[in-house]
XYZ file of C-alpha atoms in Angstrom:
260
model
C 56.407 -32.595 -102.396
C 55.360 -35.960 -103.787
C 53.118 -34.328 -106.380
C 56.044 -32.268 -107.652
C 58.330 -35.324 -107.583
C 55.781 -37.321 -109.582
C 55.384 -34.592 -112.187
C 59.135 -34.193 -112.532
C 60.212 -37.837 -112.588
C 57.142 -39.865 -113.631
C 54.919 -37.472 -115.594
C 54.059 -40.100 -118.189
C 52.120 -42.167 -115.631
C 49.888 -39.275 -114.518
C 50.141 -40.441 -110.890
C 47.565 -39.436 -108.303
C 48.127 -38.839 -104.595
C 45.704 -38.942 -101.698
C 45.499 -39.400 -97.941
C 43.818 -42.486 -96.486
C 43.008 -42.412 -92.769
C 42.659 -45.417 -90.473
C 42.306 -45.423 -86.704
C 46.011 -45.315 -86.003
C 47.693 -44.382 -89.269
C 47.600 -41.922 -92.112
C 48.603 -43.385 -95.474
C 49.970 -41.146 -98.204
C 48.956 -43.145 -101.265
C 50.538 -42.683 -104.694
C 48.438 -44.549 -107.258
C 48.718 -45.149 -110.995
C 51.932 -47.196 -111.088
C 51.517 -49.643 -113.997
C 53.054 -52.800 -112.515
C 55.581 -54.502 -110.256
C 58.740 -53.665 -112.232
C 57.746 -50.043 -112.685
C 56.782 -49.924 -109.011
C 60.243 -51.029 -107.948
C 61.745 -48.296 -110.131
C 59.497 -45.761 -108.424
C 60.293 -47.126 -104.970
C 64.066 -47.014 -105.507
C 63.956 -43.443 -106.760
C 61.552 -42.206 -104.074
C 63.436 -43.586 -101.073
C 66.681 -42.009 -102.260
C 65.018 -38.598 -102.739
C 65.592 -37.634 -99.113
C 64.009 -34.195 -99.429
C 60.601 -35.881 -99.858
C 60.686 -36.844 -96.184
C 62.168 -33.719 -94.584
C 58.787 -32.356 -93.501
C 58.186 -35.470 -91.384
C 60.885 -34.408 -88.954
C 61.301 -37.081 -86.281
C 57.921 -38.752 -86.900
C 58.121 -42.534 -87.238
C 56.987 -43.784 -90.643
C 57.158 -46.672 -93.114
C 57.229 -46.839 -96.900
C 56.206 -49.717 -99.129
C 54.253 -50.731 -102.209
C 50.929 -52.547 -102.244
C 48.191 -53.556 -104.598
C 44.918 -51.722 -104.132
C 43.351 -54.832 -102.597
C 46.177 -55.318 -100.093
C 46.138 -51.652 -99.141
C 42.420 -51.930 -98.416
C 43.076 -54.895 -96.123
C 45.907 -53.012 -94.442
C 43.790 -49.955 -93.697
C 41.171 -52.250 -92.192
C 43.401 -54.402 -89.974
C 46.264 -51.898 -89.423
C 48.835 -54.689 -89.180
C 51.652 -52.669 -90.698
C 54.476 -54.736 -89.186
C 53.025 -57.930 -90.664
C 52.663 -56.289 -94.053
C 56.284 -55.124 -93.972
C 57.384 -58.761 -93.686
C 55.184 -59.561 -96.704
C 56.625 -56.581 -98.576
C 60.223 -57.567 -97.912
C 59.586 -61.134 -99.112
C 57.413 -60.423 -102.149
C 58.903 -57.151 -103.353
C 62.400 -56.462 -102.032
C 63.747 -60.021 -102.016
C 61.975 -60.847 -105.265
C 63.718 -57.902 -106.906
C 67.035 -58.950 -105.389
C 67.569 -55.607 -103.726
C 67.572 -54.084 -100.291
C 66.799 -50.381 -99.651
C 70.045 -48.426 -99.118
C 71.262 -48.202 -95.534
C 70.160 -45.076 -93.780
C 67.140 -44.467 -95.959
C 63.903 -43.468 -94.222
C 62.211 -46.414 -92.582
C 58.952 -45.479 -94.263
C 56.245 -43.059 -95.389
C 54.297 -43.902 -98.451
C 51.841 -46.648 -99.023
C 51.949 -46.823 -102.784
C 48.817 -48.517 -104.069
C 49.264 -50.036 -107.501
C 45.787 -49.447 -108.822
C 45.030 -49.948 -112.475
C 43.711 -46.797 -114.163
C 43.418 -46.772 -117.904
C 46.513 -45.556 -119.703
C 45.685 -43.693 -122.866
C 47.720 -44.133 -126.052
C 50.822 -41.996 -126.326
C 50.616 -38.882 -128.451
C 53.531 -38.415 -130.822
C 55.421 -35.551 -132.325
C 57.766 -36.555 -135.106
C 61.274 -35.177 -134.877
C 64.167 -37.038 -136.439
C 66.774 -34.866 -134.775
C 68.419 -36.299 -131.686
C 67.791 -33.778 -128.888
C 70.556 -32.252 -126.804
C 69.088 -33.943 -123.720
C 69.961 -37.349 -125.210
C 73.677 -36.632 -125.298
C 75.393 -39.001 -122.930
C 72.443 -41.400 -122.796
C 73.689 -44.506 -121.001
C 70.553 -46.628 -120.756
C 70.214 -50.174 -122.091
C 68.671 -49.274 -125.450
C 70.424 -48.840 -128.786
C 70.321 -45.218 -129.919
C 70.253 -46.123 -133.619
C 66.556 -45.746 -134.485
C 66.901 -46.148 -138.259
C 65.543 -49.108 -140.167
C 62.445 -51.249 -139.685
C 60.163 -50.698 -136.698
C 57.336 -52.433 -134.896
C 54.246 -51.054 -133.197
C 53.813 -52.516 -129.722
C 50.832 -52.847 -127.405
C 51.508 -54.022 -123.854
C 48.226 -55.251 -122.392
C 47.041 -57.427 -119.472
C 46.792 -61.145 -120.112
C 43.121 -61.121 -119.105
C 40.191 -58.830 -118.356
C 39.395 -57.623 -121.865
C 38.225 -58.907 -125.260
C 41.575 -59.783 -126.842
C 40.113 -61.407 -129.954
C 38.040 -58.326 -130.735
C 41.068 -56.092 -130.259
C 43.134 -58.229 -132.641
C 40.329 -58.194 -135.181
C 40.065 -54.402 -134.925
C 43.801 -54.065 -135.539
C 43.694 -56.418 -138.541
C 40.785 -54.534 -140.087
C 42.511 -51.203 -139.530
C 45.739 -52.421 -141.127
C 43.917 -53.818 -144.161
C 41.884 -50.674 -144.720
C 44.550 -48.051 -143.995
C 47.939 -49.739 -144.570
C 47.146 -52.588 -146.960
C 50.207 -51.915 -149.118
C 52.570 -52.625 -146.206
C 51.266 -56.158 -145.558
C 51.563 -55.653 -141.797
C 51.700 -58.738 -139.590
C 50.197 -59.107 -136.084
C 51.612 -61.457 -133.471
C 51.368 -61.854 -129.720
C 53.646 -63.230 -127.010
C 53.858 -63.442 -123.237
C 55.784 -60.620 -121.571
C 55.487 -61.813 -117.972
C 52.991 -63.445 -115.628
C 50.414 -60.693 -116.041
C 51.085 -58.950 -119.369
C 51.160 -59.890 -123.027
C 52.765 -58.094 -125.925
C 50.929 -57.510 -129.211
C 53.308 -56.683 -132.046
C 52.583 -55.223 -135.475
C 55.540 -55.799 -137.801
C 56.291 -54.513 -141.269
C 56.796 -50.777 -140.701
C 59.750 -50.019 -143.005
C 61.346 -47.122 -141.145
C 61.026 -44.665 -138.276
C 59.064 -42.061 -140.240
C 56.401 -44.546 -141.322
C 56.252 -45.990 -137.807
C 55.719 -42.533 -136.305
C 52.955 -41.836 -138.799
C 51.348 -45.207 -138.053
C 51.416 -44.519 -134.329
C 50.008 -41.031 -134.805
C 47.052 -42.231 -136.851
C 46.217 -45.344 -134.867
C 46.045 -43.579 -131.503
C 43.560 -41.119 -132.972
C 41.187 -43.999 -133.730
C 39.956 -44.599 -130.188
C 37.312 -47.134 -131.267
C 40.109 -49.575 -132.071
C 40.966 -49.733 -128.377
C 37.375 -50.055 -127.146
C 37.760 -53.809 -126.396
C 40.348 -52.890 -123.744
C 37.607 -51.113 -121.781
C 39.261 -50.062 -118.484
C 42.333 -52.269 -118.803
C 45.805 -50.783 -118.464
C 47.859 -50.692 -121.631
C 50.836 -48.982 -123.216
C 51.692 -48.449 -126.841
C 54.902 -47.383 -128.531
C 57.171 -48.115 -131.478
C 60.567 -49.766 -131.338
C 63.249 -51.301 -133.503
C 63.465 -55.113 -133.316
C 66.750 -54.811 -131.428
C 65.296 -52.489 -128.792
C 62.144 -54.563 -128.511
C 64.312 -57.588 -127.664
C 65.969 -55.529 -124.920
C 62.573 -54.423 -123.597
C 61.313 -58.016 -123.484
C 64.397 -58.959 -121.503
C 64.301 -55.971 -119.124
C 60.474 -55.719 -118.839
C 60.809 -52.165 -117.523
C 58.489 -49.851 -119.403
C 59.717 -46.818 -117.436
C 63.211 -47.126 -118.880
C 61.938 -47.584 -122.413
C 59.515 -44.658 -122.219
C 62.376 -42.432 -121.054
C 64.382 -43.561 -124.091
C 61.281 -43.092 -126.259
C 60.836 -39.485 -125.124
C 64.445 -38.667 -125.921
C 64.857 -40.379 -129.285
C 61.339 -40.260 -130.723
C 59.476 -37.351 -129.135
C 62.519 -35.093 -128.726
C 61.510 -34.086 -125.202
């Protein structure tokens, strides 16, 4: 049931599921969630999908999120009640939300491991798809005008200077006439945002994204680090920086750029 749910609602993350066994507990582990904000989006949606838990019947269970390291500690010491206090303080209260009343009191230990995320493939289609009708998310649906190419990467654990140099060399050799500019800024405590500005319109931005993701050597300095790449208008990028929720933007991106 979780595998189907993940494919239907979070296909872009390519989530994995497995069973971890300790002396007293079985943990159903969903891994591949990119970060805290995305994890809270997953958690909210999962706990309200009541059919996911029907097969448990009257079995007692808990659900929570955890880093891979904390899940390892939990499977070793089996102190689930203590971890739930940690989870409520560092996840639920931090997000300013409480699980809806009457939701299951738990099943999944969701380990936020950090598998490599490959660059997005693109399919250009300037037509707004039928599925986007009635879109009520935070992003502006006007995708005309100048665009920026965005890389969201960790703030450590890879050769950032080499990556920036690779991007500069690529821009000079392949898009010299556009005079593209590279800048970086902090997104949150654990991610930075690398921005390439100067793409004049959506069509050029889509072509830039298509060609750059095919050049895998450019991304070699990232090694096994998690990253995401996409294009956005300056207005929508400002919204993304404020919201910091890549799940919401990628849903918008699929609708208004990939026509899916």
